[in-house]
Coordinates of C-alpha atoms in Angstrom, one line a residue:
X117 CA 49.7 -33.4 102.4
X118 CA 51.9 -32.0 99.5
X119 CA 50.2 -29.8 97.1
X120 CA 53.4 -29.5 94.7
X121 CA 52.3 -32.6 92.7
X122 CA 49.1 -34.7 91.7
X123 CA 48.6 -38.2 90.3
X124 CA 46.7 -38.9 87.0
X125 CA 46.8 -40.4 84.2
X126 CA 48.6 -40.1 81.1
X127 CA 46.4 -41.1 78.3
X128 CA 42.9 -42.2 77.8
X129 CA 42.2 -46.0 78.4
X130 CA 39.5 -48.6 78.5
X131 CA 38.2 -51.8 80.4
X132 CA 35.2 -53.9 80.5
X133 CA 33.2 -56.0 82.7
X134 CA 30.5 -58.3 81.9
X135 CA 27.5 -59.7 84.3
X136 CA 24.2 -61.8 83.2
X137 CA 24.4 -60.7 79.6
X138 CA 25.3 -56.9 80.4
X139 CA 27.8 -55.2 79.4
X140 CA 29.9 -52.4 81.2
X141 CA 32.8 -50.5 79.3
X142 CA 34.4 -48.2 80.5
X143 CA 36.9 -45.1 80.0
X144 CA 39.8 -43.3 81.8
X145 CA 40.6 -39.9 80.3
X146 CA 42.8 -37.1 82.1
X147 CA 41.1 -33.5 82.0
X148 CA 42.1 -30.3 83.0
X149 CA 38.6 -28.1 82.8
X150 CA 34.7 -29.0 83.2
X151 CA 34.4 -28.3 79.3
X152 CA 36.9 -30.5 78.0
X153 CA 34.4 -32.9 80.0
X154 CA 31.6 -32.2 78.6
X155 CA 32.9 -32.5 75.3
X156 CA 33.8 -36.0 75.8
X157 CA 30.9 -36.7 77.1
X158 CA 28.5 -35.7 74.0
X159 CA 31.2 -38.0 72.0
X160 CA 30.5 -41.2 74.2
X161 CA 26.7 -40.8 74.4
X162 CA 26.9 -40.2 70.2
X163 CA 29.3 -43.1 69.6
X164 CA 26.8 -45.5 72.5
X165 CA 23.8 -43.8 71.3
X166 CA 21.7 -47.2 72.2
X167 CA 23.3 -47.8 75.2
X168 CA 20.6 -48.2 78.3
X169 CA 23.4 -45.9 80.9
X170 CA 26.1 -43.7 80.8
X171 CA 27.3 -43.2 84.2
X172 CA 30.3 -41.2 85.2
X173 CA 32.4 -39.1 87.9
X174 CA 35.2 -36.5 87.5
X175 CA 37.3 -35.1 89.9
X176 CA 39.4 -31.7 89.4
X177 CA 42.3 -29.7 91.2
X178 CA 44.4 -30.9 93.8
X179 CA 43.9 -28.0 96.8
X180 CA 40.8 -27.9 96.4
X181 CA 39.2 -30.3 94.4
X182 CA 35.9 -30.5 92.8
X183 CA 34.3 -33.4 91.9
X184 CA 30.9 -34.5 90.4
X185 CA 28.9 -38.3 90.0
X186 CA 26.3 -39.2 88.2
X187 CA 23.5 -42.4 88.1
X188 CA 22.5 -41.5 84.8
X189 CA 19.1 -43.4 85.3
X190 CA 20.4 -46.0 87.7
X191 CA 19.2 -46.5 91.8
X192 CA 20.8 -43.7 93.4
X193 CA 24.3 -44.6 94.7
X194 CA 24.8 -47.5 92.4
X195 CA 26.9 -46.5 89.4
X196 CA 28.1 -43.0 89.9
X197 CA 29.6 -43.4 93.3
X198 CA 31.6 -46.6 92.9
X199 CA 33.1 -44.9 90.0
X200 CA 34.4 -41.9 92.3
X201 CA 35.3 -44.2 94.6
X202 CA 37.8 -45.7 92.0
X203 CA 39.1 -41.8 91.4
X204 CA 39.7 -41.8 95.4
X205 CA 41.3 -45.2 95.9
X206 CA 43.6 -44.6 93.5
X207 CA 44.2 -41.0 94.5
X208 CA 43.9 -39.6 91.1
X209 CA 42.7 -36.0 89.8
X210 CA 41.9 -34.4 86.6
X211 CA 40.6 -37.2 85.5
X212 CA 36.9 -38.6 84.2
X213 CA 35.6 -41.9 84.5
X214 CA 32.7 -43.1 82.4
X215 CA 31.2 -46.1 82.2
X216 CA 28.6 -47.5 79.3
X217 CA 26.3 -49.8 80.5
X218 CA 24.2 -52.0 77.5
X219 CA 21.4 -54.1 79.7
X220 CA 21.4 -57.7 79.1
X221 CA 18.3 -58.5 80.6
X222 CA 18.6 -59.7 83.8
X223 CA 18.1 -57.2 86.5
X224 CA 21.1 -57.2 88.7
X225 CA 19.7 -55.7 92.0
X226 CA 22.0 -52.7 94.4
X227 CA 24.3 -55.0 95.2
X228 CA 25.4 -56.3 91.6
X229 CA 25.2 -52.8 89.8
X230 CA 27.6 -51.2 92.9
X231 CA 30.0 -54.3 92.1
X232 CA 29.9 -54.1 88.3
X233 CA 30.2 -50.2 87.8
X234 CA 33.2 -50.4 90.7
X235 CA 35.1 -53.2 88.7
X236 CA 34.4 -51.8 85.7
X237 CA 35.9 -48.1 86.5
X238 CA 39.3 -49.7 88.3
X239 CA 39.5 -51.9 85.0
X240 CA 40.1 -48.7 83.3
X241 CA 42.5 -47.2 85.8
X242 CA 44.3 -50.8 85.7
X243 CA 44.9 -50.6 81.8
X244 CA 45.9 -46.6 82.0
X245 CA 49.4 -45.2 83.2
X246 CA 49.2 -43.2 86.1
X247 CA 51.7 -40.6 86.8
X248 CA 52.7 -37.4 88.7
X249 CA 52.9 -34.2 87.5
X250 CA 53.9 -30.7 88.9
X251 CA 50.9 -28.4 90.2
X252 CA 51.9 -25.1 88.4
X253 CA 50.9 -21.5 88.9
X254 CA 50.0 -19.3 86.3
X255 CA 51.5 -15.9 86.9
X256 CA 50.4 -12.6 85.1
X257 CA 53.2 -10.1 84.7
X258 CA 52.7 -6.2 83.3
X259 CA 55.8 -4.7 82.7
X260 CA 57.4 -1.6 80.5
X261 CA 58.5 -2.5 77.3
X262 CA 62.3 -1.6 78.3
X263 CA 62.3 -4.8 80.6
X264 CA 61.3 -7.4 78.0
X265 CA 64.6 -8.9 76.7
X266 CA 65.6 -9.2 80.5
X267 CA 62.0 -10.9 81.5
X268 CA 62.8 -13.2 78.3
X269 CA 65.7 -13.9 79.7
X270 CA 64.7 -14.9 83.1
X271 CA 61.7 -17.2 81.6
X272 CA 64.7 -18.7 79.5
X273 CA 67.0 -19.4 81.8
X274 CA 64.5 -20.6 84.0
X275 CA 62.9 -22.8 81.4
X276 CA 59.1 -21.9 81.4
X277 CA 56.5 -21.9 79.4
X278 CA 54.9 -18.5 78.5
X279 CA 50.4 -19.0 78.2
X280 CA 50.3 -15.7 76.5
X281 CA 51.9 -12.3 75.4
X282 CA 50.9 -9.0 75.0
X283 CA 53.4 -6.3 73.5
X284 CA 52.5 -3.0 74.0
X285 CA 53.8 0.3 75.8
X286 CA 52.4 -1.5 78.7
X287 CA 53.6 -5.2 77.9
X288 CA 52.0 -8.4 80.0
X289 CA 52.5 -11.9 79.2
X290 CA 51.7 -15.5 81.5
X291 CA 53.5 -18.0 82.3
X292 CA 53.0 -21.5 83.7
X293 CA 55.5 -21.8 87.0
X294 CA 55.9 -25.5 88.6
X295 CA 54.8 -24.8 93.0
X296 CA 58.1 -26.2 93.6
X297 CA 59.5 -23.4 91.8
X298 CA 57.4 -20.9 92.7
X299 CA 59.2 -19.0 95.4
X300 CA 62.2 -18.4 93.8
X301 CA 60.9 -17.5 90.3
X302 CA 59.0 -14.8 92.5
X303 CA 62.1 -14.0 94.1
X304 CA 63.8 -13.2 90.7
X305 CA 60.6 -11.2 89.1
X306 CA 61.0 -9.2 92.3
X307 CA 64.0 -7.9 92.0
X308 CA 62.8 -6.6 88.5
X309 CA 61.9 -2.4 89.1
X310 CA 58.5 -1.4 87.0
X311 CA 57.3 -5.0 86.9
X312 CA 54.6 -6.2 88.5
X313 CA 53.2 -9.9 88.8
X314 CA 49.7 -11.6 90.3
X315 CA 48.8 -14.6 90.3
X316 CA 45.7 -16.4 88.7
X317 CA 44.3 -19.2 91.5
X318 CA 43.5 -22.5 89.2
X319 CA 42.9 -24.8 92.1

């Protein structure tokens, strides 16, 4: 398996699913940190504040991901499980998947809760755009002042995109470097005397 790219999705979405008067709706968002989740989150339980359920799963990183479910009141295994299972089938990362449940009533037993969060979560994924990006490495570099304008050259030339600067004596700025570019950005930096680089783990 590749590590240089991921699939997620581009922008938030929504589907719904509907079973013996309840009603499941449901939301795609792409995420890069557990508390850009958790601020969504407090949104959709504000904005559904009299819904009965609001069951979820996230999955983040690509080498290494981390993932979390969760029932939210429901039988154990029932909602936030079929949702991850979405996340997997699909092969997606960074990305949360929430779905609202208002009760209609009639109790739909394991079996029907299983079916209607999982259709419910791939409706979502069905109306969103899914696409690949570039894992990329954050790289902290501390150099002498006197190396700046060539550094800002090389981040030119090599079109990246600089996180943060510090401009000192002792300068350091961050940059975001695609994997597939990795080697021979570090390759470049290297040949650069009095700098020195290391590189911040993400994944």
């Amino acid at each position: 398996m590749s590590f240089d790219t991921y699939q997620t999705i581009a922008k938030p979405s929504t589907g719904l699913y509907k079973d013996k008067g309840s009603k499941f709706l449901s939301y795609a968002y792409p995420v890069n940190n557990e508390e850009e989740i958790k601020g969504i989150l407090v949104n959709l339980k504000k904005e559904h504040f009299s819904a009965r359920h609001c069951c979820y799963a996230w999955s983040l990183g690509v080498q290494n991901p981390r993932f979390r479910i969760n029932d939210d009141g429901e039988p154990s295994g029932t909602a936030g499980r079929p949702i991850y299972g979405q996340i997997l089938s699909n092969k997606l990362t960074n990305v949360l998947l929430v779905v609202v449940r208002y009760f209609g009533g009639t109790l739909l037993g394991v079996s029907g809760l299983i079916q209607a969060y999982k259709k419910a979560a791939g409706d979502a994924v069905i109306n969103s755009e899914v696409v690949v990006r570039s894992v990329e490495h954050i790289l902290e570099i501390h150099f002498d002042y006197e190396l700046m304008n060539s550094l800002m050259q090389l981040i030119k030339d090599e079109q990246l995109e600089i996180v943060s600067s510090q401009f000192d004596l002792r300068c350091s700025t961050s940059i975001k470097v695609p994997s597939a570019r990795l080697e021979k950005v570090n390759e470049k930096l290297a040949k650069m005397e009095g700098l020195r680089t290391a590189e911040i783990i993400k994944d």
